Short mmCIF file of C-alpha atoms in Angstrom, two decimals:
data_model
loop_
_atom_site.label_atom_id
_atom_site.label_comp_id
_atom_site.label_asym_id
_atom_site.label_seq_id
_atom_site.Cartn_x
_atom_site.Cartn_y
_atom_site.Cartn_z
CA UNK N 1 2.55 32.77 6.28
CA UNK N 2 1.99 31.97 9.60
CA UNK N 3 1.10 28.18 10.48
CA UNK N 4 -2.22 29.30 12.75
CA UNK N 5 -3.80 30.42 9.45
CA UNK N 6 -2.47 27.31 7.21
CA UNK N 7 -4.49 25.60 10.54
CA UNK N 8 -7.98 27.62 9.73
CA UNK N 9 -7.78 26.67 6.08
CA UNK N 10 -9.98 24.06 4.68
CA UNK N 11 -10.21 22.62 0.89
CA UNK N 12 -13.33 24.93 0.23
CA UNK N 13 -11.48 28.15 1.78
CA UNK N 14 -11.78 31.26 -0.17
CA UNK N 15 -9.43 34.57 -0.24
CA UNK N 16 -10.88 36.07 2.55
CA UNK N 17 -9.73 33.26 4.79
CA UNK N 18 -6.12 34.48 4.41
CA UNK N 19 -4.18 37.13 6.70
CA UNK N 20 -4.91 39.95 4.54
CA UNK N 21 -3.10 42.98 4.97
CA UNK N 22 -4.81 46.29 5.50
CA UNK N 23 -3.26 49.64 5.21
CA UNK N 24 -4.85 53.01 3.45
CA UNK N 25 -2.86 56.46 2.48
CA UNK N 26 -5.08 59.48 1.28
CA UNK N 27 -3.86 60.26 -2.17
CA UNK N 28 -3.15 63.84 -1.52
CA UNK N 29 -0.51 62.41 1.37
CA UNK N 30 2.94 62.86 0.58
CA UNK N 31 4.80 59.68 -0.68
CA UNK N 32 7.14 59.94 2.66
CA UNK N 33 4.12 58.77 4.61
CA UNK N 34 4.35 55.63 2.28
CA UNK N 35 8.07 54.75 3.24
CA UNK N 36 7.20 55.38 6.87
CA UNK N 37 4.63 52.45 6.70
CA UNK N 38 6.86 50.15 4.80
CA UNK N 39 9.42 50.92 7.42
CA UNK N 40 7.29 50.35 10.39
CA UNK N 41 5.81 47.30 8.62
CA UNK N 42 8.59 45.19 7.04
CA UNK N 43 6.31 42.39 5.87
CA UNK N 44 3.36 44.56 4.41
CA UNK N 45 3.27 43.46 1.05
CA UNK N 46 1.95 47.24 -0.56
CA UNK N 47 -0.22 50.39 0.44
CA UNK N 48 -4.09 50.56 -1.21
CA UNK N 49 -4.49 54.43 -1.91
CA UNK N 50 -7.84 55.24 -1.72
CA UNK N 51 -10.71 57.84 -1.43
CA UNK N 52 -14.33 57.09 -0.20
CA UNK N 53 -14.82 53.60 -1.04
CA UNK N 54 -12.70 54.02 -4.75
CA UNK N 55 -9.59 52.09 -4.66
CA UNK N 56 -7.28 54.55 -6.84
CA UNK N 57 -3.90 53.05 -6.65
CA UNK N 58 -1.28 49.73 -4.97
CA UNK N 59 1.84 50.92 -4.82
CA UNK N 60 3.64 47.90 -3.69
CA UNK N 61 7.19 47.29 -1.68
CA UNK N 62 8.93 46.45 -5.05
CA UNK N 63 8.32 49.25 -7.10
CA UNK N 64 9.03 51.33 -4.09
CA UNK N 65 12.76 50.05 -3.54
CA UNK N 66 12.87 50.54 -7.75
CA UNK N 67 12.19 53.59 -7.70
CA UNK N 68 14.47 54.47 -4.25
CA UNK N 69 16.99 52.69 -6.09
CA UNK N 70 16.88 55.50 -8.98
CA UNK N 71 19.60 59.01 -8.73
CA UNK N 72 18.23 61.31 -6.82
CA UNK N 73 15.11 59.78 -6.64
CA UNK N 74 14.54 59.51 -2.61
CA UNK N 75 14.22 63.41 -2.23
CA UNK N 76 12.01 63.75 -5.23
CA UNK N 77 10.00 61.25 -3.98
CA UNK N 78 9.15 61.92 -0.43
CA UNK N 79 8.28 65.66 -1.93
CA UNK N 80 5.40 64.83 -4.13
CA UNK N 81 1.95 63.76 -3.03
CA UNK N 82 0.88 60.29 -4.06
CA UNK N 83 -1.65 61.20 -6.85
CA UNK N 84 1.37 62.46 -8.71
CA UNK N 85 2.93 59.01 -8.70
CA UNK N 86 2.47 56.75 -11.79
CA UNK N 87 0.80 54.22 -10.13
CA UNK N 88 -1.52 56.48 -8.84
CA UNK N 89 -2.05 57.83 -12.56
CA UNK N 90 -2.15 54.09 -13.83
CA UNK N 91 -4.41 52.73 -11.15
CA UNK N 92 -5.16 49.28 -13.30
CA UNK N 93 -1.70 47.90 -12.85
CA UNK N 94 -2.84 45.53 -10.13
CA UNK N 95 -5.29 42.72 -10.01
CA UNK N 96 -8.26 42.92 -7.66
CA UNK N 97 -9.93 39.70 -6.74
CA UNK N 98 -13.49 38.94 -4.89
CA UNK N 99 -12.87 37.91 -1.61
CA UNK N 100 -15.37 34.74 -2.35
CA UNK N 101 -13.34 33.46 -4.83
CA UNK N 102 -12.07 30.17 -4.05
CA UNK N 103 -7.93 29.86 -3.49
CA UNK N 104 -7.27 27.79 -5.99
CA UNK N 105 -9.10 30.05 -8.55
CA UNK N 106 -7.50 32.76 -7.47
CA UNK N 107 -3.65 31.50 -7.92
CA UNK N 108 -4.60 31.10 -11.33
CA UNK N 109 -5.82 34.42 -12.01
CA UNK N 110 -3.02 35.43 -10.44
CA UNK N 111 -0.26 33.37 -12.26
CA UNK N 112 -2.15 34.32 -15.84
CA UNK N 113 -1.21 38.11 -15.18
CA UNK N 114 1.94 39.91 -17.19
CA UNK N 115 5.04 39.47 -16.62
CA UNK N 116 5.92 42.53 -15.64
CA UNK N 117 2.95 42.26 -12.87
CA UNK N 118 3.70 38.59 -11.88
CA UNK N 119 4.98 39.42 -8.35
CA UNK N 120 2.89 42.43 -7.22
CA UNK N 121 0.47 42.30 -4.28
CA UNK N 122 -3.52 41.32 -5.00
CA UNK N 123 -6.56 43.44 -3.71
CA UNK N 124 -8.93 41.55 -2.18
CA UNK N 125 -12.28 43.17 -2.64
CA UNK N 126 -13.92 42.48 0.55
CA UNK N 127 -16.28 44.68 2.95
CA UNK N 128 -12.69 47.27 2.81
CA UNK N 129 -9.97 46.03 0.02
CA UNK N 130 -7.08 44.39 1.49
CA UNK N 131 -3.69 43.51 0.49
CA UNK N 132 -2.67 40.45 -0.53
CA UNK N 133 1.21 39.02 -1.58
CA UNK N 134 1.36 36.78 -4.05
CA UNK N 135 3.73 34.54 -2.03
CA UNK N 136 1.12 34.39 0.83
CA UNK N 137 -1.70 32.78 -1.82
CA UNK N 138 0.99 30.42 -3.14
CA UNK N 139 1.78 29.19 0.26
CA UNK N 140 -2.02 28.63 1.10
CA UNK N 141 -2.84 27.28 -2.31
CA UNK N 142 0.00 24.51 -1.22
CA UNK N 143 -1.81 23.83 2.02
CA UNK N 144 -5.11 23.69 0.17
CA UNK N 145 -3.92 21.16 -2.26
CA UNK N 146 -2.10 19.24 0.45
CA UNK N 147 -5.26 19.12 1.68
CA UNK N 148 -7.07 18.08 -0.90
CA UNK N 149 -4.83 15.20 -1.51
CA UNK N 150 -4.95 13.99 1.96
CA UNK N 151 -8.75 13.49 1.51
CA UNK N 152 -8.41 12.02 -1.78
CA UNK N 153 -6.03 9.45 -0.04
CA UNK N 154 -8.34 8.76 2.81
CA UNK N 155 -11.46 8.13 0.27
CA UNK N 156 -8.96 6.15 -1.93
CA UNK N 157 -8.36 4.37 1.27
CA UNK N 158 -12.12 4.47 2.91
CA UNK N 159 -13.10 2.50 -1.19
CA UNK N 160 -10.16 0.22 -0.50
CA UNK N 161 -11.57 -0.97 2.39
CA UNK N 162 -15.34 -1.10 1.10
CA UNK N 163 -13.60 -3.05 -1.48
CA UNK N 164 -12.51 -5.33 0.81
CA UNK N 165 -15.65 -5.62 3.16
CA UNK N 166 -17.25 -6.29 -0.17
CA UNK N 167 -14.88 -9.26 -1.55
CA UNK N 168 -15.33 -11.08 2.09
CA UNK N 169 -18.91 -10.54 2.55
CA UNK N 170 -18.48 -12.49 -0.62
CA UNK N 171 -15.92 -14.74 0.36
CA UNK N 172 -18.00 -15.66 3.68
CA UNK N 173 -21.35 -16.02 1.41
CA UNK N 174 -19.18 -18.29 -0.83
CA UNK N 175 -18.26 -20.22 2.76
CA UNK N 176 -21.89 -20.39 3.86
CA UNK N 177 -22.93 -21.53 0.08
CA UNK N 178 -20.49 -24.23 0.49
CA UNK N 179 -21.36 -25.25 4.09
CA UNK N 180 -25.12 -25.51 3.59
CA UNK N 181 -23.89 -27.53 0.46
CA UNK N 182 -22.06 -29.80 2.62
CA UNK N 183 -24.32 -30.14 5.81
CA UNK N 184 -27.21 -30.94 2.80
CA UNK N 185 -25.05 -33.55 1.45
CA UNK N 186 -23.94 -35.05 4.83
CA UNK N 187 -27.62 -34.80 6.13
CA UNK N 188 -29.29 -36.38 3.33
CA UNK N 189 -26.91 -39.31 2.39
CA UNK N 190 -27.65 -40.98 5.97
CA UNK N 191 -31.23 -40.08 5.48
CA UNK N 192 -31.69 -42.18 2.22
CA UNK N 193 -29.18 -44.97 3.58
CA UNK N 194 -31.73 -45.12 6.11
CA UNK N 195 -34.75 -45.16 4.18
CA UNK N 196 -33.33 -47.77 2.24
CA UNK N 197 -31.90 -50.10 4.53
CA UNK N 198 -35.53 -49.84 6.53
CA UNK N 199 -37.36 -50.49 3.35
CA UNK N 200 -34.68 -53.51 2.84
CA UNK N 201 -35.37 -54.70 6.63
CA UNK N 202 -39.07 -55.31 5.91
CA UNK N 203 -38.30 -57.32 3.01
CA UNK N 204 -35.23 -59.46 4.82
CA UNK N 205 -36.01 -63.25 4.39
CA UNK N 206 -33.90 -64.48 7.15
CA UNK N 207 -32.50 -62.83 10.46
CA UNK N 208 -29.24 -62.75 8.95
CA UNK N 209 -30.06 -60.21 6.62
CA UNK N 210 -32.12 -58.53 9.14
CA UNK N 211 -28.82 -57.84 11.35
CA UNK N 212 -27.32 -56.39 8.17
CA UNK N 213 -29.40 -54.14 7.42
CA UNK N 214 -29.99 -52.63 11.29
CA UNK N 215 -26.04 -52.70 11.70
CA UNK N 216 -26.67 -50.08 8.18
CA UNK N 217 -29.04 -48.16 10.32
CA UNK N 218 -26.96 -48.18 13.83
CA UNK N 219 -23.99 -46.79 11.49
CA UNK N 220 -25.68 -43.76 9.79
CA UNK N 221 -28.01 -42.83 12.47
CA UNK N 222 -24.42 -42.85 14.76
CA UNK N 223 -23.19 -40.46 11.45
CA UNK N 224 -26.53 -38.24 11.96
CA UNK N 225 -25.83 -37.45 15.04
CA UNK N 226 -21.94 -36.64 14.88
CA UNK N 227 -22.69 -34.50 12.67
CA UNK N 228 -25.72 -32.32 14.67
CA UNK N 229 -23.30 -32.43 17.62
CA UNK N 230 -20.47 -31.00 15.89
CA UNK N 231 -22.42 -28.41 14.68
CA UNK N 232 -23.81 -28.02 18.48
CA UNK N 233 -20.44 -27.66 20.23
CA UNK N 234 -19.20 -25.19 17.44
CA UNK N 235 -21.95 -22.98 18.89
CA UNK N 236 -21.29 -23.84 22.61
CA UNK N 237 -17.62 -22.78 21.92
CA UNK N 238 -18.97 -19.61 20.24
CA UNK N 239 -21.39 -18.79 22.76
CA UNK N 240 -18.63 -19.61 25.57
CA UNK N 241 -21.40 -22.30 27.18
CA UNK N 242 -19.09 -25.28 27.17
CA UNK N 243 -18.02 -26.15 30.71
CA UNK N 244 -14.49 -27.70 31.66
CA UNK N 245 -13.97 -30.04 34.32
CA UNK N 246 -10.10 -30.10 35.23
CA UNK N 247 -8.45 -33.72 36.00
CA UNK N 248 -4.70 -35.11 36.49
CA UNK N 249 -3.73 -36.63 32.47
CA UNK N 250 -0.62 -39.28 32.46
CA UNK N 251 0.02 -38.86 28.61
CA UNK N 252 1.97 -42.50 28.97
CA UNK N 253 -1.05 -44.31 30.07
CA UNK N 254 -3.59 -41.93 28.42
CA UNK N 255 -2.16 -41.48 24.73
CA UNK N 256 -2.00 -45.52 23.86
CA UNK N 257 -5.77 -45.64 24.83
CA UNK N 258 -7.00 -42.82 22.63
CA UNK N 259 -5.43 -44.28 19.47
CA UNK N 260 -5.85 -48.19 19.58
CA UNK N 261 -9.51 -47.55 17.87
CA UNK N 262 -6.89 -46.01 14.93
CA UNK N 263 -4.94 -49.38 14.97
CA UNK N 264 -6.84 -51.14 12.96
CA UNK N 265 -8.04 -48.26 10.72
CA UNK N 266 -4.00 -48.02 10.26
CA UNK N 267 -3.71 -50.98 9.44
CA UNK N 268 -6.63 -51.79 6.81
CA UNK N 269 -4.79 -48.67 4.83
CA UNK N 270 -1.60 -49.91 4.83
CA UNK N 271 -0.57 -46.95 7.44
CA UNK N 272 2.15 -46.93 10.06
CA UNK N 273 0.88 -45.01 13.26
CA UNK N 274 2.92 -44.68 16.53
CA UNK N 275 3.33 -42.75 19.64
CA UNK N 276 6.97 -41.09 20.27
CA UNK N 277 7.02 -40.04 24.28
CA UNK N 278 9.79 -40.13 26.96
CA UNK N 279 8.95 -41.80 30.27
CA UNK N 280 9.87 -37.49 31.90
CA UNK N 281 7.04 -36.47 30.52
CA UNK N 282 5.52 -34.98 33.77
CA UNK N 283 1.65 -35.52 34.27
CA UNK N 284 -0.79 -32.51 33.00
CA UNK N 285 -3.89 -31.05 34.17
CA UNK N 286 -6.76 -30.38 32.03
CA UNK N 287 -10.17 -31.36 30.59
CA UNK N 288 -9.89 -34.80 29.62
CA UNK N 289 -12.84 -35.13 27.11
CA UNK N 290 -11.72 -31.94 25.32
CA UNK N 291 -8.44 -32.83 24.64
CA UNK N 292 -9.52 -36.63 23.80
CA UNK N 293 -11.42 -34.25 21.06
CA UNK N 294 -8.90 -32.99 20.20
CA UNK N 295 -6.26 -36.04 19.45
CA UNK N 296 -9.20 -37.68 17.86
CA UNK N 297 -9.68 -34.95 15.22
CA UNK N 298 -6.56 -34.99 14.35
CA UNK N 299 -5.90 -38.07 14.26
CA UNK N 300 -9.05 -39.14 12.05
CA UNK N 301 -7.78 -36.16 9.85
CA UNK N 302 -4.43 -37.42 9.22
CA UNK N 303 -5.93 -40.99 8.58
CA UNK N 304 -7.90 -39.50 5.97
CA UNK N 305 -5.62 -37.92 4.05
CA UNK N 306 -2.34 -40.02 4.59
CA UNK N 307 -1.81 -42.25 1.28
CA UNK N 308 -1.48 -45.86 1.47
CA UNK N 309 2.23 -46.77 3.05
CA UNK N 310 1.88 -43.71 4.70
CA UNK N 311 3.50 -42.94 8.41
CA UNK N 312 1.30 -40.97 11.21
CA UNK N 313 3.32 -40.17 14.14
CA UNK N 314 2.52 -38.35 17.24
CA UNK N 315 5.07 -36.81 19.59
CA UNK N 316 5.28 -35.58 22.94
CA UNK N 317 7.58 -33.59 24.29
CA UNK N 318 8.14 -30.14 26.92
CA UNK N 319 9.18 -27.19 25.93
CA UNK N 320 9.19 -23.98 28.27
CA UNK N 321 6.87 -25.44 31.14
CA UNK N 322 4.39 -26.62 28.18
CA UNK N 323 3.42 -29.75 26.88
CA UNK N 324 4.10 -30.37 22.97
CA UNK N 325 1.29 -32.28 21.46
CA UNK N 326 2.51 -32.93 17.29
CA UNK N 327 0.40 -34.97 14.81
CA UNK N 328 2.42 -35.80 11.57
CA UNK N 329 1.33 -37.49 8.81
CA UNK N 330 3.30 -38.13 5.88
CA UNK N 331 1.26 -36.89 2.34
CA UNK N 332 1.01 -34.13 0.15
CA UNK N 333 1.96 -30.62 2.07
CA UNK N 334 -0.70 -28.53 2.76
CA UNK N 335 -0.42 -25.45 0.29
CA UNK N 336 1.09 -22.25 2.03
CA UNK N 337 -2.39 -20.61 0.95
CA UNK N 338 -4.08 -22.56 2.67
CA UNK N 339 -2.50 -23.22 5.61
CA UNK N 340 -3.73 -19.80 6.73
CA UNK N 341 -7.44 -20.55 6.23
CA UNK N 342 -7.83 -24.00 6.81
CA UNK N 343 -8.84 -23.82 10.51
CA UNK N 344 -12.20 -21.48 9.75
CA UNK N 345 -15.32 -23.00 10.09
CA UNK N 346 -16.64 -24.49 7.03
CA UNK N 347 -13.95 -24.30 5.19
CA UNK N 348 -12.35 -27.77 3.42
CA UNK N 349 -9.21 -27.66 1.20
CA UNK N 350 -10.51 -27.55 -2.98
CA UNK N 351 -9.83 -30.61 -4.13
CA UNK N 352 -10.93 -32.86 -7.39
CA UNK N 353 -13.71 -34.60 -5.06
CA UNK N 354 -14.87 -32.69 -2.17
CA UNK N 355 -17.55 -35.43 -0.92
CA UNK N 356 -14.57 -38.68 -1.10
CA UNK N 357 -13.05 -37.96 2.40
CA UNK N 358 -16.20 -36.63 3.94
CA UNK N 359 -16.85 -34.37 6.88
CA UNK N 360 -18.49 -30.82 6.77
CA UNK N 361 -15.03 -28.32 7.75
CA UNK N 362 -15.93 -28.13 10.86
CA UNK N 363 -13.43 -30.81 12.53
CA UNK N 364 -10.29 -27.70 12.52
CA UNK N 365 -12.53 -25.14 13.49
CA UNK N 366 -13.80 -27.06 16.62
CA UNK N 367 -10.35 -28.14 17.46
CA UNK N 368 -9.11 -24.83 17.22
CA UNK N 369 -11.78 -23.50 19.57
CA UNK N 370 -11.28 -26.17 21.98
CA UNK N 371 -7.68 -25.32 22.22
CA UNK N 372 -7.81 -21.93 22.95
CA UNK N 373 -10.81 -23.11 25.28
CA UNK N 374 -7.65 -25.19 27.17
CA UNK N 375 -5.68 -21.85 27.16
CA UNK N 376 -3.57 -23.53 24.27
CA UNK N 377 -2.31 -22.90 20.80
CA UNK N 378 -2.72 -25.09 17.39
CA UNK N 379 -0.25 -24.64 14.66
CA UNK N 380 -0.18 -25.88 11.68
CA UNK N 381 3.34 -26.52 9.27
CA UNK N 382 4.11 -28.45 5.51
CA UNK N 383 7.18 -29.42 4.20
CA UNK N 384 8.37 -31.50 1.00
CA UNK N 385 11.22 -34.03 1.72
CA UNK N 386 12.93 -34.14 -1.42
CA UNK N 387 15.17 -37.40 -0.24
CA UNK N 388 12.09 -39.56 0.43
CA UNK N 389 10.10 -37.77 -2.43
CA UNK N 390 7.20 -37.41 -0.06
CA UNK N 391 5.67 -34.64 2.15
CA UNK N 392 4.99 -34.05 5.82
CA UNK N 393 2.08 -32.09 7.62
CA UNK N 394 2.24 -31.38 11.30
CA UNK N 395 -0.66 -29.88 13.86
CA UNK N 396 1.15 -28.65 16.60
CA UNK N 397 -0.98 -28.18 19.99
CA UNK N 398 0.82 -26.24 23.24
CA UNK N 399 -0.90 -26.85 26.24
CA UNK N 400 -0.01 -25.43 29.62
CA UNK N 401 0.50 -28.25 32.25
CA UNK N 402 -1.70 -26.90 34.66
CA UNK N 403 -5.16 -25.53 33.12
CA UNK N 404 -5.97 -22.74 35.22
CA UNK N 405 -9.73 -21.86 36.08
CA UNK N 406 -11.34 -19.16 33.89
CA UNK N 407 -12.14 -16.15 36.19
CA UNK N 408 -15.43 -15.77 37.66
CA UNK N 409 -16.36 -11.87 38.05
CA UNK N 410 -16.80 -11.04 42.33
CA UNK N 411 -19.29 -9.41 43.80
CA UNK N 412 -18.26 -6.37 45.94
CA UNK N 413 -19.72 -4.11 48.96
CA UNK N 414 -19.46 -0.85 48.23
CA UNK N 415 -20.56 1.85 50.87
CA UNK N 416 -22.93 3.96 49.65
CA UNK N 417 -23.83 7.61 51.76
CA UNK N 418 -26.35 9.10 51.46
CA UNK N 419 -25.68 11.56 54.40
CA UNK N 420 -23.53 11.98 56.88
CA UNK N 421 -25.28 10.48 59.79
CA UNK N 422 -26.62 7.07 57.17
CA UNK N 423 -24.05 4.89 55.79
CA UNK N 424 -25.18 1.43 54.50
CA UNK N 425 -22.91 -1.24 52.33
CA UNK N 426 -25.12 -2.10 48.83
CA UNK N 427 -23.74 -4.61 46.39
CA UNK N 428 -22.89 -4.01 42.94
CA UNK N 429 -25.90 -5.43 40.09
#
């Protein structure tokens, strides 16, 4: 079969899609006019005899090489008209099929014949019966089912990944759930601390008190609002509204600065926190406030989750024209599963309190965003030191040392003619 029809078939093609063959004898026509038209056509499958519209007998290419095949049978046969032949006399040996019927239908009519009938041609009752070889419908039943199972696959595939969409629409509902969870928590335990330290204030009997109570006030009014602006820069960063302003950074001078407000958090917890850099260190450019962000986050995070004798440690070093920023902290490794999640917004690693440490998710995702913002990468890494029995968890920022400026589309002149003799220049909107 020829691979231009296996390209016209569909899954709801019928016999008369298929190259049907079409060749008609009269049946007072000697048989010798038969083995002329096998031997002109060496791949017609048989020869419909017919009169008016009355299909009378198939004599096909097999029985015609049997009965060659016989003693003396070639001269007797190219003698005698066709309506002497049996197959002429016998005109229901063959199987004749509506051309509407589908392929797949029709291979099994055709496989449920005799035996003795198993390999002869089909007619194909269309507007003028055709010819059909059996080997023809197998081949195009194959395409059909290959067919078939190719779109079973793709809708096997297409509910796959509805099944997916569905499971993190669900996942991200879960994530909102749990944010609005948190932000209601974070929001409404400053609110009452307020309430109550202002309903303590008018009851203070000295000015001592007094100064307690308003120091309550300065400190979860200054939690309030870290909160709302975390939640604002996320959406700057989103939105790409957040501005950079580029500046010369000495990391020697800079670094020790940033984390002396972690000194004594350190060293109330019983942590060890230093700063590893060489004097080569060359000097970087970029947005000083954003990367301050940066170490701060994740610094504060690995203060918060560091146990007691615990080590923080961050390291400079170059590497390939970049600067290596890594924050260590020695504790529990992050789970593999997790590692891979934990910088979306909103999320927070499960654990058996999920209010103790604080915070709403968001400190990863907004660290994440502003490093990309500084043309950077974060990384994160675990791993279980089985001398010291303890863990280690690194954050691993690459900056460049020069932050180049974000391009700024240009406005160009085009000409634009309108005829040959006016020619004006008209910028681009």
């Amino acid at each position: 079969m020829h691979p231009h029809y296996l390209q016209s078939l569909h899954i709801n093609s019928s016999l008369r899609d298929l190259p049907l063959a079409v060749y008609q004898v009269e049946p007072g026509a000697p048989c010798k006019k038969i083995r002329d038209v096998f031997q002109h056509n060496p791949t017609l499958p048989g020869v419909l005899v017919v009169e008016g519209n009355n299909v009378l007998a198939l004599i096909s290419r097999r029985r015609l090489l049997e009965r060659l095949s016989q003693p003396y049978a070639l001269d007797v046969f190219l003698k005698r008209p066709i309506y002497e032949l049996p197959e002429f006399q016998n005109a229901r040996n063959f199987l004749a099929l509506e051309g509407d019927l589908p392929i797949a239908e029709g291979l099994n009519a055709a496989l449920a014949r005799i035996s003795e009938t198993a390999y002869e041609p089909l007619v194909v009752v269309t507007e003028v019966p055709q010819i059909l070889d059996v080997s023809v419908l197998l081949i195009a039943h194959a395409h059909v089912f290959k067919l078939t199972s190719a779109l079973l696959r793709q809708e096997q595939q297409a509910a796959e990944v509805r099944s997916a969409q569905i499971a993190e629409l669900q996942r991200l509902n879960l994530l909102k759930d749990d944010f609005l969870s948190t932000v209601s928590h974070e929001l409404r335990t400053p609110m009452t601390n307020i309430k109550m330290a202002i309903y303590m204030l008018k009851g203070a009997a000295d000015l001592e008190r007094a100064n307690v109570y308003l120091e309550v006030l300065d400190k979860e009014c200054t939690r309030e609002i870290n909160l709302i602006n975390d939640l604002l820069d996320l959406q700057q960063l989103d939105a790409g509204e957040r501005l950079l302003k580029t500046e010369d950074i000495v990391l020697q001078h800079w670094l020790p600065d940033i984390l002396a407000p972690f000194q004594n958090r350190a060293l109330q917890r019983d942590l060890l926190l230093s700063i590893e850099i060489l004097p080569i260190i060359p000097k970087i450019v970029s947005d000083t406030n954003s990367l301050k962000r940066v170490i701060v986050e994740l610094v504060n995070n690995a203060c918060k989750y560091t146990p007691p004798k615990g080590q923080i440690r961050l390291q400079v070093s170059l590497k390939a024209q970049r600067i290596q920023l890594t924050i260590m902290n020695s504790g529990p490794p992050i789970p593999m599963e997790e590692q891979e999640r934990i910088f979306q917004k909103f999320y927070r690693i499960p654990n058996n309190d999920p209010w103790s440490q604080g915070g709403t998710g968001l400190g990863l995702a907004l660290v994440k965003k502003i490093v990309e913002q500084l043309q950077g990468q974060i990384h994160v890494a675990s791993r279980l030191d089985h001398s010291a029995l303890k863990g280690w968890n690194s954050f691993l920022v690459e900056l460049p040392l020069v932050l180049r400026p974000p391009l700024t589309p240009v406005l160009i002149a085009l000409p634009v003619i309108h005829d040959a003799q006016d020619i004006m220049l008209k910028p681009l909107v």
